[in-house]
Amino acid sequence: MKKIFAYNSALPAFLTVEYIIFAASTGLFLLHTESWQISMYFLLIPALLFYPLLYLLPTIAVSAIAAVSTAVLEKQRAILRRKIVGSATFMAVFITHLLLLMDAGLYFRYAYHINPHVLNIFTTPGGFESMGLRSGEIAALSGGIALLALFHGALLFSFFRFPVLAFAGKWNLKLRAVIGYLIGLLVFAGLFLTSYMTYTYEHYIMNPAPLLAADAIPMYIQGTSSSFYKKMGIKRPSRQAMQIHLARNQTLKNYPDSPIVRSENRPRYNVVWIACESWAAKLYSPEIMPSTAKFAEKAVIFKNHYSGGNVTRQGMFSMFYALPASYWHTFFASRRGPLLIDWMVEDGYTFDCITSSKFTYPEFDQTIFFRVPSEKLHSDSQGRTYERDQRNLKKLLQSIANGADSGKPFFSFMFFESPHNPYDFPPEAEFFKDYINPFVATRVSAADGPRIFRRAANCARHLDMCLDKVYKLLEEKDLLKNTIVVIAGDHGEEFYEHGYLGHSSSFVNEQTKTTLILYYPGITPGEYSAMSSHLDIVPMLAKHFGVTCSPENYSCGFDLLSPEKPLRRYVLIADWEQVFFAGLKYKSLIPLDAMSFAKQVITDSNDQPLDDVDLFYREYGADLLKVQKDLTRFASPK
């Protein structure tokens, strides 16, 4: 054993300093904790001392394995042995710290940790490009990573090169040292148990604030001890409850519930479908987008409209499938396209689908447009967002013109990227003068929110300039007499109204509300001010594809423009793994397990927090029964 650790105490000293560095890095995650209850000190401070050791375990294991495996080297090869052990230790601690800092960046910007969605971004073609990073930002991040590597390398080298820094002297394996290490382990075990038991108690009494604060710490070990507290005679608060049971792994079934009935003499309307990235509701107004406002006078504009997701994948899924976006994983695994595309394929439509992003990320080539021939999927993701849109606009206009001249029904789709971060626009689209310039996402703060919004509004003006050419072509070709036009955002965008920039970090109105403009021949123009959802788009169009059966057979949406004029009481919004309920009065994440039930908080319709969670269940208890059915109706656990 002495031979294995015969050289100086560089590793123990180095790891001790790294523990302090990791503890400081872990403390960054607690900066977002706004209000501290007494119990949170017992939960978070022990966690702040314990979890850095947990994060260092891979480095300790790697260095120990390297030391043991190289112990067989002869004494004269001690330098080589030290290089091997040092290199292994450096790589382990550098990668761990890099992941911890990346996680901190994610959490501060999006309020979540590294998760399957984040991994999907880096493993799917087009995912990294979707982040909208400029070359300068990528260079800055690369430089930061290099500096981090240099820092850890220099620190480790210093301990190996200058033994005097190894404050513990030789690694003493005598009895007193072993006892000291054991005492240290007991202290860390006590820290873990203090934090863990505080968490289980707060979970038992359903106090959400400490539980949500604990979520800020990466890899926090959650647990429950309900039976223990019951035996202790501690009474649990009574609360109305309804936990939705949603299996994470589902297989597609019963889609649709019954065969779709379509009339024989159905029309073959052309379809021009425009999806606009990050087109938040507040980015639309007659002042910002005058051409679109003029076109909307011929259509119905939905002024209280929610996307089905707070990210592109879920927003677009809900738009085309008319189903809660929690079904994404199921339909993706089954490679099942939406019924809307099926109807057009059956009716002999020609297709042109164009995007200024990529069809591989999100994986729309394997979901929404799975039945569209690959040669009809056109993507251009090179250069600035507005440059892509300008090039792709030419393809869209050509597609519409070709469709008009062909005599066949056509489907022309385009995904505009202009309003997406980094909010680039050409000089001619400068509507607001006082906007942030340059925009560097890593250097902005909440104080910049209004100026970032004005920059994004200029992007919306550029979008309007592009769409103006589409409107004029539709008029020129006399296509409005036999063409359906859909214009919608995939989701909203927040400009620090609630502490974040962009989308995917929460389900507040700014990130989930967008604008929908719907036109079809014979529509009665006007404004629709009641609640509407992306899930309603296909049900409102289905009759124009000859569908005679109820939307309930294939969707969770409503034909809001039917003579019956159904009114929504709530909408469902999803991200990668959560489902959110937004009602007319109250809003809340839907509890999908015991943990999320205990953490549940509610807000009013304007995202202001409320104290009484029971309000949510008293108002929407009956609706949640339908939600349970809707979330599982077309799928079953594997």
XYZ file of C-alpha atoms in Angstrom:
638
model
C 0.000 0.000 0.000
C 2.868 2.367 0.841
C 4.385 1.674 -2.547
C 1.223 2.724 -4.274
C 1.208 6.130 -2.579
C 4.935 6.408 -1.962
C 5.346 9.739 -3.722
C 4.372 13.001 -2.050
C 0.923 14.076 -0.935
C 0.240 16.077 -4.098
C -3.023 14.276 -4.863
C -4.670 14.641 -1.411
C -3.657 18.302 -1.247
C -4.813 18.941 -4.821
C -8.153 17.233 -4.216
C -8.663 19.238 -1.031
C -8.253 22.483 -2.934
C -10.513 21.159 -5.711
C -13.149 20.364 -3.096
C -13.118 24.026 -2.039
C -13.399 25.117 -5.684
C -16.299 22.718 -6.284
C -18.026 23.971 -3.135
C -17.804 27.546 -4.433
C -19.142 26.417 -7.826
C -22.037 24.592 -6.140
C -22.869 27.766 -4.243
C -23.606 29.470 -7.577
C -26.750 27.375 -7.919
C -28.210 28.830 -4.721
C -28.030 32.434 -5.912
C -31.515 32.087 -7.419
C -33.016 31.129 -4.041
C -35.060 34.233 -3.262
C -36.672 33.516 0.123
C -35.081 31.381 2.819
C -37.130 29.513 5.402
C -35.454 28.178 8.562
C -35.647 24.591 7.325
C -33.814 25.534 4.145
C -30.643 26.254 6.107
C -30.684 22.669 7.404
C -31.315 21.419 3.890
C -29.061 23.562 1.712
C -25.991 24.344 3.840
C -25.185 20.661 4.568
C -25.854 19.935 0.903
C -23.430 22.708 -0.062
C -20.728 20.903 1.924
C -21.597 17.322 0.943
C -22.289 17.465 -2.784
C -18.876 18.868 -3.826
C -17.409 15.641 -2.434
C -19.942 13.674 -4.479
C -18.894 15.552 -7.621
C -15.235 14.761 -6.832
C -15.807 11.023 -6.467
C -15.098 10.290 -10.176
C -11.775 12.132 -9.895
C -10.874 10.307 -6.669
C -11.761 6.986 -8.260
C -9.799 7.698 -11.458
C -6.699 8.862 -9.579
C -6.824 5.863 -7.240
C -7.230 3.418 -10.134
C -4.335 5.079 -11.975
C -2.134 4.958 -8.883
C -2.902 1.296 -8.188
C -2.558 0.195 -11.817
C 0.855 1.886 -12.207
C 2.280 0.653 -8.918
C 3.985 -2.211 -10.739
C 6.289 0.191 -12.596
C 9.903 0.102 -11.530
C 11.254 2.825 -9.277
C 13.273 4.374 -12.094
C 10.013 4.898 -14.015
C 8.478 6.929 -11.221
C 8.333 10.017 -13.444
C 6.274 8.163 -16.053
C 4.018 6.851 -13.318
C 3.485 10.334 -11.954
C 2.606 11.630 -15.428
C 0.040 8.875 -15.924
C -1.602 9.453 -12.535
C -1.475 13.230 -12.938
C -2.952 13.156 -16.451
C -5.821 10.878 -15.414
C -6.564 13.055 -12.393
C -6.428 16.257 -14.458
C -8.812 14.955 -17.133
C -11.318 13.731 -14.560
C -11.398 16.923 -12.505
C -11.410 19.185 -15.579
C -14.315 17.376 -17.258
C -16.302 17.277 -14.010
C -15.806 20.974 -13.310
C -16.596 21.865 -16.925
C -19.880 19.938 -16.718
C -20.684 21.612 -13.403
C -20.131 25.091 -14.848
C -22.070 24.225 -18.013
C -24.896 23.034 -15.800
C -24.766 26.312 -13.872
C -25.002 28.252 -17.131
C -28.008 26.194 -18.203
C -29.700 26.608 -14.851
C -29.243 30.361 -14.739
C -30.526 30.795 -18.283
C -33.201 28.110 -18.547
C -33.880 26.955 -14.943
C -33.040 23.307 -15.607
C -29.996 21.059 -15.392
C -28.295 18.903 -18.009
C -31.036 16.451 -18.978
C -32.049 14.223 -21.923
C -33.232 17.290 -23.852
C -29.803 18.929 -23.538
C -28.073 15.716 -24.585
C -30.432 15.560 -27.576
C -29.231 19.002 -28.679
C -25.616 17.842 -28.840
C -26.289 14.413 -30.357
C -28.823 15.322 -33.070
C -27.698 16.878 -36.381
C -28.610 20.549 -36.348
C -29.090 20.659 -32.579
C -26.041 22.740 -31.722
C -26.765 25.189 -34.559
C -30.264 25.729 -33.136
C -28.738 27.441 -30.093
C -28.061 30.513 -32.246
C -24.504 31.071 -30.996
C -22.385 33.496 -32.991
C -18.821 32.668 -33.965
C -17.587 35.231 -31.440
C -19.540 33.594 -28.639
C -18.283 30.158 -29.636
C -14.729 31.511 -29.636
C -15.282 33.069 -26.189
C -16.672 29.805 -24.822
C -13.778 27.872 -26.330
C -11.376 30.323 -24.758
C -13.089 29.923 -21.410
C -12.816 26.147 -21.626
C -9.127 26.458 -22.478
C -8.556 28.756 -19.492
C -10.386 26.315 -17.221
C -8.147 23.485 -18.438
C -5.070 25.661 -17.955
C -6.168 26.559 -14.421
C -6.653 22.964 -13.278
C -3.503 21.827 -15.064
C -1.408 24.571 -13.458
C -2.862 23.809 -10.037
C -2.053 20.112 -10.277
C 1.417 20.814 -11.686
C 2.122 23.177 -8.778
C 1.394 20.499 -6.193
C 3.550 17.943 -7.998
C 6.349 20.395 -8.764
C 6.521 22.115 -5.361
C 6.108 19.577 -2.543
C 6.043 22.384 0.041
C 2.475 23.165 -1.176
C 1.379 19.676 -0.119
C 0.537 20.892 3.354
C -0.098 17.407 4.738
C 3.458 16.171 4.121
C 3.757 12.516 3.168
C 0.472 10.653 2.803
C 0.567 9.070 6.224
C -1.204 5.740 6.374
C -0.614 5.256 10.079
C -3.508 4.555 12.411
C -4.120 8.179 13.372
C -4.421 9.160 9.716
C -6.881 6.357 9.018
C -8.926 7.445 12.036
C -8.884 11.004 10.724
C -10.184 9.883 7.334
C -12.923 7.845 9.012
C -13.975 10.843 11.080
C -14.095 12.888 7.899
C -16.333 10.304 6.250
C -18.641 10.338 9.276
C -18.867 14.123 9.079
C -19.821 13.957 5.403
C -22.336 11.201 6.130
C -23.850 13.432 8.798
C -24.084 16.319 6.361
C -25.853 14.121 3.825
C -28.311 12.726 6.373
C -29.112 16.189 7.740
C -29.945 17.505 4.282
C -31.724 14.322 3.200
C -33.926 14.016 6.286
C -34.828 17.704 6.103
C -35.870 17.128 2.498
C -38.002 14.097 3.352
C -39.732 16.009 6.161
C -40.478 19.006 3.947
C -41.785 16.590 1.325
C -43.991 14.912 3.918
C -45.575 18.201 4.975
C -45.762 19.278 1.303
C -43.803 22.501 1.714
C -42.739 23.333 -1.867
C -40.201 26.127 -1.276
C -37.367 23.989 0.218
C -38.013 21.207 -2.304
C -37.756 23.593 -5.243
C -34.617 25.146 -3.744
C -33.035 21.687 -3.470
C -33.749 21.136 -7.155
C -31.208 23.849 -7.877
C -28.373 21.586 -6.702
C -27.205 19.214 -9.460
C -27.865 15.541 -8.786
C -29.591 16.270 -5.488
C -30.702 12.930 -4.027
C -34.446 13.119 -3.399
C -36.354 10.772 -1.151
C -39.441 10.223 0.955
C -39.969 8.766 4.461
C -43.722 8.981 4.862
C -44.047 5.781 6.892
C -41.344 6.960 9.328
C -43.079 10.268 10.025
C -46.433 8.542 10.392
C -44.942 6.219 13.020
C -43.559 9.305 14.749
C -47.125 10.549 15.029
C -46.612 13.573 12.785
C -49.821 14.464 11.004
C -49.629 15.247 7.319
C -51.546 18.324 6.133
C -54.722 17.521 4.255
C -54.836 18.736 0.701
C -56.987 18.059 -2.308
C -54.994 15.989 -4.742
C -55.099 14.332 -8.086
C -51.932 12.792 -9.452
C -51.886 12.163 -13.181
C -50.416 8.797 -14.107
C -48.345 9.159 -17.266
C -45.918 6.408 -18.239
C -42.579 7.722 -19.495
C -42.250 4.934 -22.057
C -45.394 4.452 -24.102
C -46.290 2.757 -27.345
C -48.759 4.176 -29.848
C -52.259 2.699 -29.902
C -55.760 3.672 -31.036
C -54.661 6.592 -33.211
C -57.196 7.683 -34.239
C -59.844 6.275 -31.905
C -61.918 5.202 -34.905
C -61.532 5.432 -38.694
C -61.633 8.958 -40.068
C -64.706 9.524 -42.231
C -64.249 11.970 -45.115
C -66.829 13.062 -47.658
C -66.389 11.901 -51.235
C -66.924 15.346 -52.757
C -64.493 17.063 -50.405
C -62.657 20.163 -51.611
C -58.929 20.157 -52.373
C -57.853 23.475 -50.917
C -54.240 24.541 -51.273
C -52.411 25.100 -47.988
C -49.803 27.768 -47.246
C -48.533 27.165 -43.726
C -46.157 29.660 -42.110
C -44.457 28.829 -38.799
C -42.497 31.619 -37.106
C -39.738 30.838 -34.625
C -40.116 32.505 -31.196
C -42.959 34.731 -32.419
C -44.139 35.873 -29.012
C -47.612 37.397 -28.796
C -46.178 40.812 -27.936
C -44.060 40.774 -31.125
C -47.227 41.132 -33.177
C -49.001 44.452 -33.511
C -50.235 46.577 -36.443
C -47.342 48.964 -35.779
C -44.638 46.280 -35.822
C -46.178 44.090 -38.552
C -48.468 46.282 -40.697
C -48.676 43.945 -43.698
C -49.648 40.987 -41.537
C -52.209 43.123 -39.717
C -53.718 44.068 -43.085
C -53.882 40.410 -44.147
C -55.447 39.527 -40.774
C -58.415 41.742 -41.718
C -59.372 38.971 -44.147
C -58.862 36.238 -41.569
C -59.488 35.333 -37.937
C -56.753 36.394 -35.555
C -56.586 34.595 -32.213
C -55.510 37.080 -29.541
C -55.350 34.770 -26.500
C -53.520 31.909 -28.136
C -51.221 29.364 -26.486
C -48.663 27.108 -28.074
C -48.696 23.478 -26.996
C -45.082 23.814 -25.858
C -42.446 26.275 -24.711
C -39.910 24.905 -27.230
C -40.005 24.326 -30.986
C -40.306 20.548 -30.889
C -43.379 20.485 -28.671
C -44.907 23.634 -30.148
C -44.774 22.331 -33.709
C -45.950 18.874 -32.657
C -49.082 20.274 -31.031
C -49.681 22.490 -34.080
C -49.830 19.599 -36.554
C -51.020 16.669 -34.424
C -53.638 18.514 -32.321
C -52.484 16.453 -29.331
C -50.720 17.319 -26.071
C -47.008 17.546 -26.803
C -46.230 14.942 -24.133
C -47.023 12.476 -26.933
C -43.905 13.568 -28.844
C -41.725 10.679 -27.651
C -44.404 8.118 -28.498
C -45.024 9.374 -32.036
C -41.311 9.851 -32.682
C -40.554 6.269 -31.618
C -43.385 5.039 -33.871
C -42.369 7.257 -36.833
C -46.021 8.279 -37.117
C -46.888 11.425 -39.016
C -49.999 13.560 -38.372
C -53.379 12.813 -39.911
C -53.364 16.179 -41.678
C -50.425 15.087 -43.836
C -52.126 11.719 -44.412
C -55.195 13.474 -45.794
C -53.133 15.539 -48.209
C -51.072 12.546 -49.358
C -54.298 10.625 -50.026
C -55.657 13.568 -52.042
C -52.581 13.841 -54.261
C -51.133 17.094 -52.968
C -47.716 18.293 -54.074
C -45.389 19.253 -51.238
C -42.662 21.800 -50.618
C -41.477 22.109 -47.033
C -38.821 24.720 -46.348
C -36.986 25.609 -43.153
C -34.326 28.114 -42.153
C -33.243 25.631 -39.519
C -32.969 21.883 -40.134
C -35.557 19.148 -40.466
C -33.286 16.825 -38.497
C -33.432 19.027 -35.383
C -35.992 18.828 -34.076
C -36.634 15.525 -35.818
C -39.523 16.678 -38.012
C -38.291 14.546 -40.892
C -39.191 11.552 -38.715
C -42.463 12.899 -37.309
C -44.490 15.731 -38.865
C -43.093 15.379 -42.395
C -42.298 11.673 -42.281
C -44.551 10.970 -45.291
C -43.272 13.903 -47.312
C -40.656 12.791 -49.912
C -37.174 13.710 -48.709
C -36.470 15.652 -51.926
C -39.364 17.947 -50.969
C -37.734 18.895 -47.652
C -35.551 21.958 -48.234
C -33.368 23.363 -45.461
C -30.914 26.241 -45.333
C -29.285 26.850 -41.965
C -26.168 28.732 -43.082
C -25.462 32.328 -42.184
C -27.537 34.820 -40.260
C -31.149 33.995 -39.567
C -32.564 36.775 -41.737
C -30.256 35.807 -44.610
C -31.570 32.256 -44.478
C -35.143 33.542 -44.461
C -34.497 35.774 -47.440
C -33.054 32.910 -49.469
C -35.786 30.501 -48.407
C -38.496 33.057 -49.114
C -37.580 32.837 -52.780
C -38.123 29.063 -52.625
C -41.467 29.542 -50.900
C -42.677 32.061 -53.474
C -41.581 29.763 -56.275
C -43.373 26.853 -54.637
C -46.618 28.824 -54.404
C -46.301 30.064 -57.985
C -45.588 26.560 -59.292
C -48.508 25.190 -57.311
C -50.854 27.824 -58.677
C -49.824 27.006 -62.246
C -49.908 23.209 -61.831
C -53.633 22.855 -61.336
C -52.989 20.378 -58.489
C -53.594 21.055 -54.796
C -50.361 21.963 -53.042
C -48.953 22.275 -49.538
C -46.269 24.949 -49.138
C -44.715 25.171 -45.698
C -41.993 27.433 -44.397
C -40.388 27.804 -40.994
C -39.049 31.362 -40.580
C -36.111 31.759 -38.202
C -35.875 35.583 -38.092
C -37.204 36.292 -34.565
C -34.893 33.698 -32.951
C -31.906 34.544 -30.767
C -29.533 36.248 -31.684
C -32.317 38.441 -33.137
C -30.559 39.473 -36.344
C -32.248 41.673 -38.943
C -31.208 43.708 -42.002
C -30.871 47.521 -41.831
C -34.100 48.107 -43.766
C -36.081 46.396 -40.981
C -34.978 48.823 -38.282
C -38.317 49.932 -36.813
C -37.151 50.601 -33.245
C -33.996 52.683 -32.921
C -33.108 52.154 -29.272
C -32.288 48.432 -29.311
C -29.342 46.533 -27.860
C -26.464 46.389 -30.299
C -24.394 44.328 -30.386
C -26.315 41.500 -28.775
C -24.185 38.904 -26.958
C -26.332 36.437 -25.050
C -23.651 35.698 -22.457
C -23.266 39.384 -21.556
C -26.846 40.565 -21.086
C -28.965 40.861 -17.956
C -32.517 41.682 -16.915
C -31.775 45.403 -17.237
C -31.334 44.859 -20.978
C -34.766 43.240 -21.387
C -36.630 46.193 -23.003
C -33.804 46.848 -25.467
C -33.565 43.149 -26.371
C -37.307 43.156 -27.000
C -36.953 46.120 -29.353
C -34.232 44.235 -31.223
C -36.539 41.210 -31.525
C -39.359 43.507 -32.670
C -37.139 44.641 -35.538
C -36.786 40.953 -36.436
C -40.583 40.710 -36.444
C -40.671 43.714 -38.779
C -38.327 41.834 -41.123
C -40.591 38.800 -40.879
C -43.504 41.028 -41.867
C -41.583 42.321 -44.864
C -41.044 38.736 -46.006
C -44.663 37.772 -45.435
C -45.828 40.820 -47.367
C -44.423 39.208 -50.517
C -46.392 36.049 -49.761
C -49.633 38.018 -49.315
C -49.066 39.876 -52.578
C -48.379 36.669 -54.483
C -51.554 35.072 -53.120
C -53.501 38.082 -54.360
C -51.692 38.208 -57.672
C -52.377 34.526 -58.375
C -55.976 34.825 -57.125
C -55.298 31.985 -54.703
C -57.323 33.169 -51.704
C -60.465 31.716 -53.263
C -59.128 28.174 -52.854
C -56.254 28.347 -50.358
C -55.983 27.865 -46.596
C -53.403 30.093 -44.907
C -52.030 29.397 -41.426
C -49.589 31.788 -39.733
C -48.461 30.880 -36.220
C -45.509 31.054 -33.872
C -44.031 27.813 -32.617
C -43.947 29.264 -29.062
C -43.382 32.558 -27.261
C -40.275 34.355 -26.052
C -39.457 35.971 -22.723
C -37.406 39.135 -22.426
C -36.624 38.926 -18.704
C -40.190 39.686 -17.617
C -39.854 36.819 -15.129
C -36.096 36.614 -14.837
C -35.162 34.681 -17.986
C -34.368 35.355 -21.611
C -35.704 33.207 -24.430
C -37.858 30.149 -23.982
C -37.891 26.610 -22.545
C -37.172 27.765 -18.971
C -40.770 28.066 -17.742
C -44.433 28.125 -18.777
C -45.159 31.804 -18.171
C -47.357 33.597 -20.682
C -44.415 35.276 -22.392
C -42.860 31.911 -23.278
C -46.065 30.114 -24.252
C -48.349 32.689 -25.859
C -48.043 33.412 -29.559
C -50.302 34.667 -32.344
C -52.428 32.557 -34.691
C -53.860 33.911 -37.934
C -56.183 31.561 -39.799
C -57.692 32.060 -43.223
C -59.790 29.771 -45.377
C -62.268 30.499 -48.193
C -65.553 31.708 -46.751
C -64.220 32.496 -43.285
C -65.892 35.301 -41.364
C -63.057 37.722 -40.489
C -62.643 38.947 -36.972
C -60.802 38.630 -33.682
C -61.120 35.601 -31.417
C -60.362 36.713 -27.868
C -61.275 33.585 -25.891
C -58.605 31.029 -24.972
C -57.264 28.992 -27.904
C -54.480 26.498 -28.432
C -52.290 25.025 -31.161
C -54.312 21.855 -30.550
C -57.316 23.600 -32.140
C -55.740 24.390 -35.527
C -56.297 21.024 -37.236
C -59.821 20.579 -35.790
C -60.732 23.993 -37.214
C -59.391 22.957 -40.633
C -60.570 19.339 -40.725
C -63.940 20.059 -42.304
C -62.121 21.674 -45.229
C -60.471 18.311 -45.865
C -63.845 16.572 -45.886
C -63.620 15.197 -42.349
C -67.112 14.590 -40.969
C -66.309 12.915 -37.647
C -65.789 14.701 -34.356
C -62.345 16.156 -33.547
C -62.461 14.082 -30.369
C -61.785 10.973 -32.482
C -58.273 12.093 -33.344
C -57.338 15.102 -31.211
C -57.656 16.965 -27.946
C -58.627 20.186 -29.693
C -61.831 21.975 -30.663
C -63.298 23.537 -33.763
C -63.592 26.918 -32.109
C -65.199 28.424 -35.223
C -67.979 25.850 -35.520
C -71.624 26.896 -35.044
C -71.557 25.272 -31.605
C -68.763 27.700 -30.587
C -67.127 25.595 -27.876
C -65.098 27.517 -25.309
C -61.864 26.348 -23.756
C -61.457 26.294 -19.975
C -57.784 25.373 -20.115
C -54.857 24.515 -22.360
C -52.090 21.924 -21.956
C -48.481 22.912 -22.597
C -45.473 20.607 -22.451
C -41.705 20.588 -22.612
C -39.370 17.608 -22.829
C -40.699 15.911 -19.689
C -43.341 18.102 -17.992
C -46.977 18.928 -18.663
C -48.425 22.279 -17.643
C -52.068 23.193 -17.114
C -53.078 26.794 -17.877
C -56.670 27.518 -16.946
C -58.784 30.618 -17.167
C -58.152 31.326 -13.478
C -55.202 29.248 -12.277
C -52.084 27.638 -13.693
C -49.879 24.821 -12.439
C -47.562 22.029 -13.444
C -49.504 18.777 -13.507
C -48.137 16.367 -10.873
C -46.888 13.278 -12.679
C -45.344 11.662 -9.577
C -45.269 12.016 -5.808
C -42.277 14.334 -5.948
C -43.880 16.840 -8.304
C -47.112 16.698 -6.292
C -45.300 17.806 -3.138
C -43.521 20.598 -5.032
C -46.669 21.837 -6.722
C -47.281 25.568 -6.759
C -49.976 27.542 -8.533
C -50.241 30.985 -10.052
C -53.077 33.066 -11.358
C -53.601 33.533 -15.092
C -51.009 36.333 -15.091
C -48.314 34.110 -13.510
C -48.535 35.695 -10.067
C -47.916 33.067 -7.341
C -50.743 32.043 -5.002
C -50.512 30.295 -1.645
C -53.516 27.967 -1.680
C -52.901 25.014 -4.012
C -56.388 23.708 -3.247
C -57.811 26.544 -5.341
C -56.459 24.753 -8.395
C -58.112 21.430 -7.551
C -61.411 22.991 -6.507
C -61.644 24.838 -9.811
C -60.319 22.160 -12.170
C -60.861 18.798 -10.450
C -63.314 17.598 -13.112
C -61.101 18.892 -15.926
C -58.121 16.963 -14.572
C -60.039 13.716 -14.994
C -60.317 14.505 -18.695
C -56.627 15.471 -18.772
C -55.758 12.055 -17.361
C -57.664 10.438 -20.207
C -56.289 12.752 -22.892
C -52.656 12.173 -21.897
C -52.985 8.401 -22.224
C -55.820 7.905 -24.737
C -53.642 7.224 -27.769
C -50.792 5.375 -26.049
C -50.189 2.601 -23.541
C -47.168 1.690 -21.367
C -44.626 -0.583 -23.009
